Short mmCIF file of C-alpha atoms and ligand atoms in Angstrom, two decimals:
data_model
loop_
_atom_site.label_atom_id
_atom_site.label_comp_id
_atom_site.label_asym_id
_atom_site.label_seq_id
_atom_site.Cartn_x
_atom_site.Cartn_y
_atom_site.Cartn_z
CA UNK L 1 -6.78 -23.28 9.17
CA UNK L 2 -6.37 -23.75 5.58
CA UNK L 3 -4.33 -21.11 3.75
CA UNK L 4 -5.52 -20.80 0.11
CA UNK L 5 -2.83 -19.60 -2.14
CA UNK L 6 -3.32 -16.11 -3.65
CA UNK L 7 -4.68 -16.76 -7.28
CA UNK L 8 -2.14 -15.30 -9.52
CA UNK L 9 -2.06 -16.32 -13.08
CA UNK L 10 1.30 -14.94 -14.49
CA UNK L 11 0.28 -16.25 -18.07
CA UNK L 12 -2.75 -13.90 -18.32
CA UNK L 13 -0.46 -10.99 -17.43
CA UNK L 14 1.04 -11.28 -20.83
CA UNK L 15 -2.16 -10.80 -22.46
CA UNK L 16 -2.74 -7.12 -21.44
CA UNK L 17 -0.59 -4.40 -21.85
CA UNK L 18 1.22 -3.30 -18.49
CA UNK L 19 -0.88 -0.47 -16.65
CA UNK L 20 1.93 2.41 -15.73
CA UNK L 21 1.96 3.65 -12.21
CA UNK L 22 3.58 6.69 -10.79
CA UNK L 23 4.95 5.32 -7.84
CA UNK L 24 6.57 7.54 -4.88
CA UNK L 25 10.31 6.43 -4.35
CA UNK L 26 12.65 7.16 -1.49
CA UNK L 27 16.34 6.43 -2.24
CA UNK L 28 17.32 4.02 -3.25
CA UNK L 29 14.18 2.38 -4.99
CA UNK L 30 12.36 2.22 -1.55
CA UNK L 31 8.60 2.53 -2.74
CA UNK L 32 7.02 3.63 0.80
CA UNK L 33 3.73 4.97 -0.48
CA UNK L 34 0.96 2.84 1.09
CA UNK L 35 -1.55 4.19 -1.48
CA UNK L 36 0.79 3.37 -4.28
CA UNK L 37 1.18 -0.09 -2.88
CA UNK L 38 -2.58 -0.74 -2.72
CA UNK L 39 -2.97 0.17 -6.28
CA UNK L 40 -0.02 -2.01 -7.29
CA UNK L 41 -1.62 -4.92 -5.52
CA UNK L 42 -4.74 -4.25 -7.09
CA UNK L 43 -3.40 -4.55 -10.48
CA UNK L 44 -1.49 -7.50 -9.79
CA UNK L 45 -4.69 -8.88 -8.48
CA UNK L 46 -6.34 -8.41 -11.80
CA UNK L 47 -3.39 -10.15 -13.60
CA UNK L 48 -2.08 -7.02 -15.32
CA UNK L 49 1.57 -6.26 -15.57
CA UNK L 50 2.89 -3.26 -13.93
CA UNK L 51 5.14 -0.49 -15.53
CA UNK L 52 6.46 1.58 -12.86
CA UNK L 53 7.21 5.30 -13.47
CA UNK L 54 9.46 6.51 -10.54
CA UNK L 55 8.04 9.69 -8.68
CA UNK L 56 9.47 11.96 -5.96
CA UNK L 57 7.56 14.35 -3.69
CA UNK L 58 7.41 17.64 -5.62
CA UNK L 59 7.51 16.48 -9.03
CA UNK L 60 3.91 17.45 -9.51
CA UNK L 61 4.79 18.56 -12.94
CA UNK L 62 5.15 15.08 -14.14
CA UNK L 63 1.73 14.31 -13.22
CA UNK L 64 0.06 17.70 -14.03
CA UNK L 65 -2.09 15.65 -16.66
CA UNK L 66 -4.14 14.45 -13.80
CA UNK L 67 -5.00 17.80 -12.63
CA UNK L 68 -3.84 17.11 -9.10
CA UNK L 69 -0.48 16.54 -7.18
CA UNK L 70 -0.49 13.16 -5.24
CA UNK L 71 0.16 9.67 -6.45
CA UNK L 72 -0.76 7.02 -7.18
CA UNK L 73 -1.82 7.94 -10.74
CA UNK L 74 -2.11 5.01 -13.45
CA UNK L 75 -2.23 5.39 -17.06
CA UNK L 76 -4.10 2.14 -18.76
CA UNK L 77 -2.93 1.79 -22.39
CA UNK L 78 -5.58 -1.13 -22.81
CA UNK L 79 -8.21 1.84 -22.64
CA UNK L 80 -6.71 4.80 -24.77
CA UNK L 81 -4.27 5.79 -22.21
CA UNK L 82 -7.09 6.54 -19.75
CA UNK L 83 -5.50 7.90 -16.32
CA UNK L 84 -7.06 7.53 -13.10
CA UNK L 85 -5.62 9.06 -9.56
CA UNK L 86 -6.40 8.10 -5.94
CA UNK L 87 -5.94 4.44 -4.75
CA UNK L 88 -9.79 4.15 -3.77
CA UNK L 89 -10.77 5.15 -7.15
CA UNK L 90 -8.20 3.10 -8.87
CA UNK L 91 -9.37 0.01 -7.27
CA UNK L 92 -12.98 0.88 -8.41
CA UNK L 93 -11.89 1.55 -11.93
CA UNK L 94 -9.89 -1.61 -12.44
CA UNK L 95 -13.00 -3.66 -10.93
CA UNK L 96 -15.26 -1.94 -13.40
CA UNK L 97 -12.88 -2.20 -16.36
CA UNK L 98 -11.58 -5.45 -16.00
CA UNK L 99 -14.93 -7.68 -14.78
CA UNK L 100 -13.65 -10.86 -16.04
CA UNK L 101 -10.36 -10.83 -13.83
CA UNK L 102 -10.34 -11.93 -10.26
CA UNK L 103 -12.49 -9.72 -8.42
CA UNK L 104 -11.20 -7.11 -5.75
CA UNK L 105 -14.30 -6.76 -3.96
CA UNK L 106 -16.28 -9.98 -4.50
CA UNK L 107 -19.52 -7.83 -5.19
CA UNK L 108 -21.07 -4.59 -4.28
CA UNK L 109 -21.29 -5.46 -0.83
CA UNK L 110 -17.66 -6.36 -0.77
CA UNK L 111 -16.88 -2.79 -1.93
CA UNK L 112 -18.46 -1.34 0.95
CA UNK L 113 -16.94 -3.46 3.51
CA UNK L 114 -13.41 -2.63 1.66
CA UNK L 115 -14.13 1.09 2.12
CA UNK L 116 -15.06 0.52 6.02
CA UNK L 117 -11.64 -1.38 6.61
CA UNK L 118 -9.88 1.47 4.82
CA UNK L 119 -11.70 3.98 7.03
CA UNK L 120 -10.89 1.87 10.22
CA UNK L 121 -7.45 1.98 9.42
CA UNK L 122 -7.20 5.53 8.47
CA UNK L 123 -8.98 6.48 11.91
CA UNK L 124 -6.80 5.03 14.38
CA UNK L 125 -3.93 2.52 13.20
CA UNK L 126 -2.43 4.92 10.70
CA UNK L 127 -1.57 7.41 13.17
CA UNK L 128 0.03 4.61 15.54
CA UNK L 129 1.98 3.56 12.50
CA UNK L 130 3.20 7.04 11.59
CA UNK L 131 4.63 7.50 15.17
CA UNK L 132 6.67 4.46 14.40
CA UNK L 133 8.00 5.39 10.90
CA UNK L 134 7.63 8.97 10.44
CA UNK L 135 11.54 10.11 11.20
CA UNK L 136 12.20 7.18 8.71
CA UNK L 137 10.07 8.48 5.92
CA UNK L 138 11.78 11.67 6.35
CA UNK L 139 15.31 10.34 6.19
CA UNK L 140 14.33 8.50 2.94
CA UNK L 141 14.07 11.43 1.38
CA UNK L 142 16.92 11.88 -1.30
CA UNK L 143 17.88 15.41 -0.85
CA UNK L 144 18.03 18.02 2.29
CA UNK L 145 15.40 20.15 0.39
CA UNK L 146 13.31 17.16 0.27
CA UNK L 147 13.81 16.24 3.88
CA UNK L 148 13.06 19.83 4.94
CA UNK L 149 9.85 20.03 2.61
CA UNK L 150 8.65 16.79 4.19
CA UNK L 151 9.44 17.83 7.87
CA UNK L 152 7.42 21.52 7.41
CA UNK L 153 4.34 19.77 5.66
CA UNK L 154 4.25 16.87 8.32
CA UNK L 155 4.86 19.07 11.17
CA UNK L 156 1.95 21.34 10.21
CA UNK L 157 -0.16 18.38 10.46
CA UNK L 158 1.59 16.26 13.46
CA UNK L 159 3.58 19.14 15.27
CA UNK L 160 7.26 18.76 16.16
CA UNK L 161 8.38 15.29 14.34
CA UNK L 162 10.69 14.48 17.13
CA UNK L 163 7.98 14.69 19.66
CA UNK L 164 5.25 13.10 17.73
CA UNK L 165 7.63 10.10 16.74
CA UNK L 166 8.02 7.32 19.31
CA UNK L 167 9.99 4.85 16.91
CA UNK L 168 9.90 1.19 18.42
CA UNK L 169 8.49 2.34 21.54
CA UNK L 170 5.42 2.94 19.67
CA UNK L 171 5.14 -0.82 18.53
CA UNK L 172 2.65 -1.87 21.46
CA UNK L 173 0.17 0.86 20.71
CA UNK L 174 0.29 -0.06 17.11
CA UNK L 175 -0.18 -3.72 17.93
CA UNK L 176 -3.12 -2.80 20.23
CA UNK L 177 -4.88 -0.82 17.44
CA UNK L 178 -4.76 -3.69 15.22
CA UNK L 179 -7.12 -6.07 17.52
CA UNK L 180 -10.05 -5.82 15.15
CA UNK L 181 -7.72 -6.96 12.31
CA UNK L 182 -6.42 -9.77 14.70
CA UNK L 183 -9.65 -11.09 15.61
CA UNK L 184 -10.84 -11.27 11.88
CA UNK L 185 -7.71 -12.90 10.88
CA UNK L 186 -8.10 -15.54 13.69
CA UNK L 187 -11.42 -16.83 11.83
CA UNK L 188 -10.45 -16.05 8.18
CA UNK L 189 -7.13 -16.30 6.10
CA UNK L 190 -7.70 -13.28 4.50
CA UNK L 191 -10.28 -10.16 4.89
CA UNK L 192 -11.40 -11.52 1.20
CA UNK L 193 -12.28 -14.75 3.23
CA UNK L 194 -11.23 -18.21 2.41
CA UNK L 195 -10.97 -17.59 -1.38
CA UNK L 196 -7.86 -15.06 -1.10
CA UNK L 197 -7.13 -11.89 -0.65
CA UNK L 198 -9.25 -8.71 -1.60
CA UNK L 199 -8.88 -4.98 -1.78
CA UNK L 200 -9.27 -4.81 1.91
CA UNK L 201 -6.27 -7.28 2.20
CA UNK L 202 -4.20 -4.92 -0.26
CA UNK L 203 -5.19 -1.89 1.71
CA UNK L 204 -3.78 -3.06 5.22
CA UNK L 205 -0.81 -4.86 3.49
CA UNK L 206 0.09 -1.65 1.80
CA UNK L 207 0.59 -0.03 5.37
CA UNK L 208 2.89 -2.87 6.33
CA UNK L 209 4.59 -2.37 2.90
CA UNK L 210 5.28 1.41 3.88
CA UNK L 211 6.90 0.17 7.13
CA UNK L 212 8.98 -2.50 5.32
CA UNK L 213 10.52 -0.35 2.81
CA UNK L 214 11.75 2.13 5.33
CA UNK L 215 11.98 0.89 8.81
CA UNK L 216 14.00 -1.68 10.65
CA UNK L 217 11.43 -1.84 13.53
CA UNK L 218 9.75 -5.25 13.96
CA UNK L 219 6.29 -4.42 13.98
CA UNK L 220 4.45 -7.99 14.73
CA UNK L 221 5.45 -10.75 16.87
CA UNK L 222 5.89 -14.05 15.28
CA UNK L 223 2.64 -15.84 17.04
CA UNK L 224 0.51 -13.01 15.92
CA UNK L 225 -2.08 -13.97 13.15
CA UNK L 226 -1.30 -10.85 11.33
CA UNK L 227 2.38 -11.87 11.17
CA UNK L 228 1.35 -15.00 9.28
CA UNK L 229 -1.40 -13.05 6.94
CA UNK L 230 1.58 -10.67 6.34
CA UNK L 231 3.75 -13.13 5.08
CA UNK L 232 1.12 -14.63 2.83
CA UNK L 233 0.38 -10.91 1.43
CA UNK L 234 4.08 -10.29 0.81
CA UNK L 235 4.51 -13.50 -0.68
CA UNK L 236 1.43 -13.19 -2.90
CA UNK L 237 1.26 -11.94 -6.48
CA UNK L 238 4.81 -13.56 -7.17
CA UNK L 239 6.31 -12.10 -4.09
CA UNK L 240 5.86 -8.64 -5.28
CA UNK L 241 6.19 -7.53 -1.54
CA UNK L 242 8.87 -9.69 -0.37
CA UNK L 243 11.04 -8.73 -3.62
CA UNK L 244 10.89 -5.07 -2.89
CA UNK L 245 13.63 -3.18 -1.40
CA UNK L 246 13.10 -3.03 2.20
CA UNK L 247 14.11 -4.24 5.53
CA UNK L 248 14.03 -8.20 5.91
CA UNK L 249 15.23 -7.64 9.42
CA UNK L 250 11.94 -5.89 10.35
CA UNK L 251 9.79 -8.89 9.56
N1 GSH X 301 -6.39 9.47 -1.08
C1 GSH X 301 -5.10 9.58 -1.98
C2 GSH X 301 -3.91 9.83 -1.19
C3 GSH X 301 -2.69 9.80 -1.97
C4 GSH X 301 -1.52 10.40 -1.14
O1 GSH X 301 -1.61 10.99 -0.02
N2 GSH X 301 -0.30 10.28 -1.80
C5 GSH X 301 1.06 10.77 -1.20
C6 GSH X 301 1.92 9.86 -1.15
S1 GSH X 301 1.53 8.75 -0.02
C7 GSH X 301 1.43 12.09 -2.26
O2 GSH X 301 1.39 11.86 -3.34
N3 GSH X 301 1.95 12.99 -1.61
C8 GSH X 301 2.43 14.21 -2.25
C9 GSH X 301 2.48 15.46 -1.75
O3 GSH X 301 2.13 15.48 -0.54
O4 GSH X 301 2.83 16.35 -2.30
C10 GSH X 301 -4.96 7.99 -2.65
O5 GSH X 301 -5.60 7.13 -1.60
O6 GSH X 301 -4.44 7.53 -3.40
#
């Protein structure tokens, strides 16, 4: 199978002011929010430089202007400082605002397909992944207060974290949950097809970036087509994924 290089023209980046992104950080410099990563990949795909504003849980006051408390939030100085929150809304905003740049969806049909990919991942694989990494997410919080806050808010959703967590023992379940992705990537190098990555690729890659940022657990076997795809995604856009702080031993 041919593996086209992700299109990325760094020169075009200099023609547009950086978009600021409020990005969730653990310590030190571990960017672990999948939703922030999805937005980050999408901005890079549009060949727009990124200005990272580090943000931690419970810093809602810093993004109060967005009238909600979750990241990612982006601020676009090329559009009079317009802000957008929510990774999906950000992808749609970028596609609409920068139609002359490489497309995130490849057209309206691709937009619907990208939404389906997100819904699929969120309806199963995400829980399998959470079981592997949840304790690592808690440990990455930089103060005991934040760790306690993380525990309390997540235990309300998942129950006692030590019981919910499987650590590395959950890898076979996660791999099994990825079967539709595996079968698709056996036929195409990207969810965006032969041309290169699309937003559907960004979304799933962002989940692997969460794991890479915080967890030493190996999620994929080397002979898995998803492994090679993850390598391509982490190397895309100037190696944005590979250059991030994380656990190379987990790859
Ligand atoms: N649907 C939102 C989800 C955003 C989200 O849940 N962000 C998390 C970080 S991964 C957050 O900001 N959490 C802050 C909190 O729970 O207070 C998106 O896709 O952007």
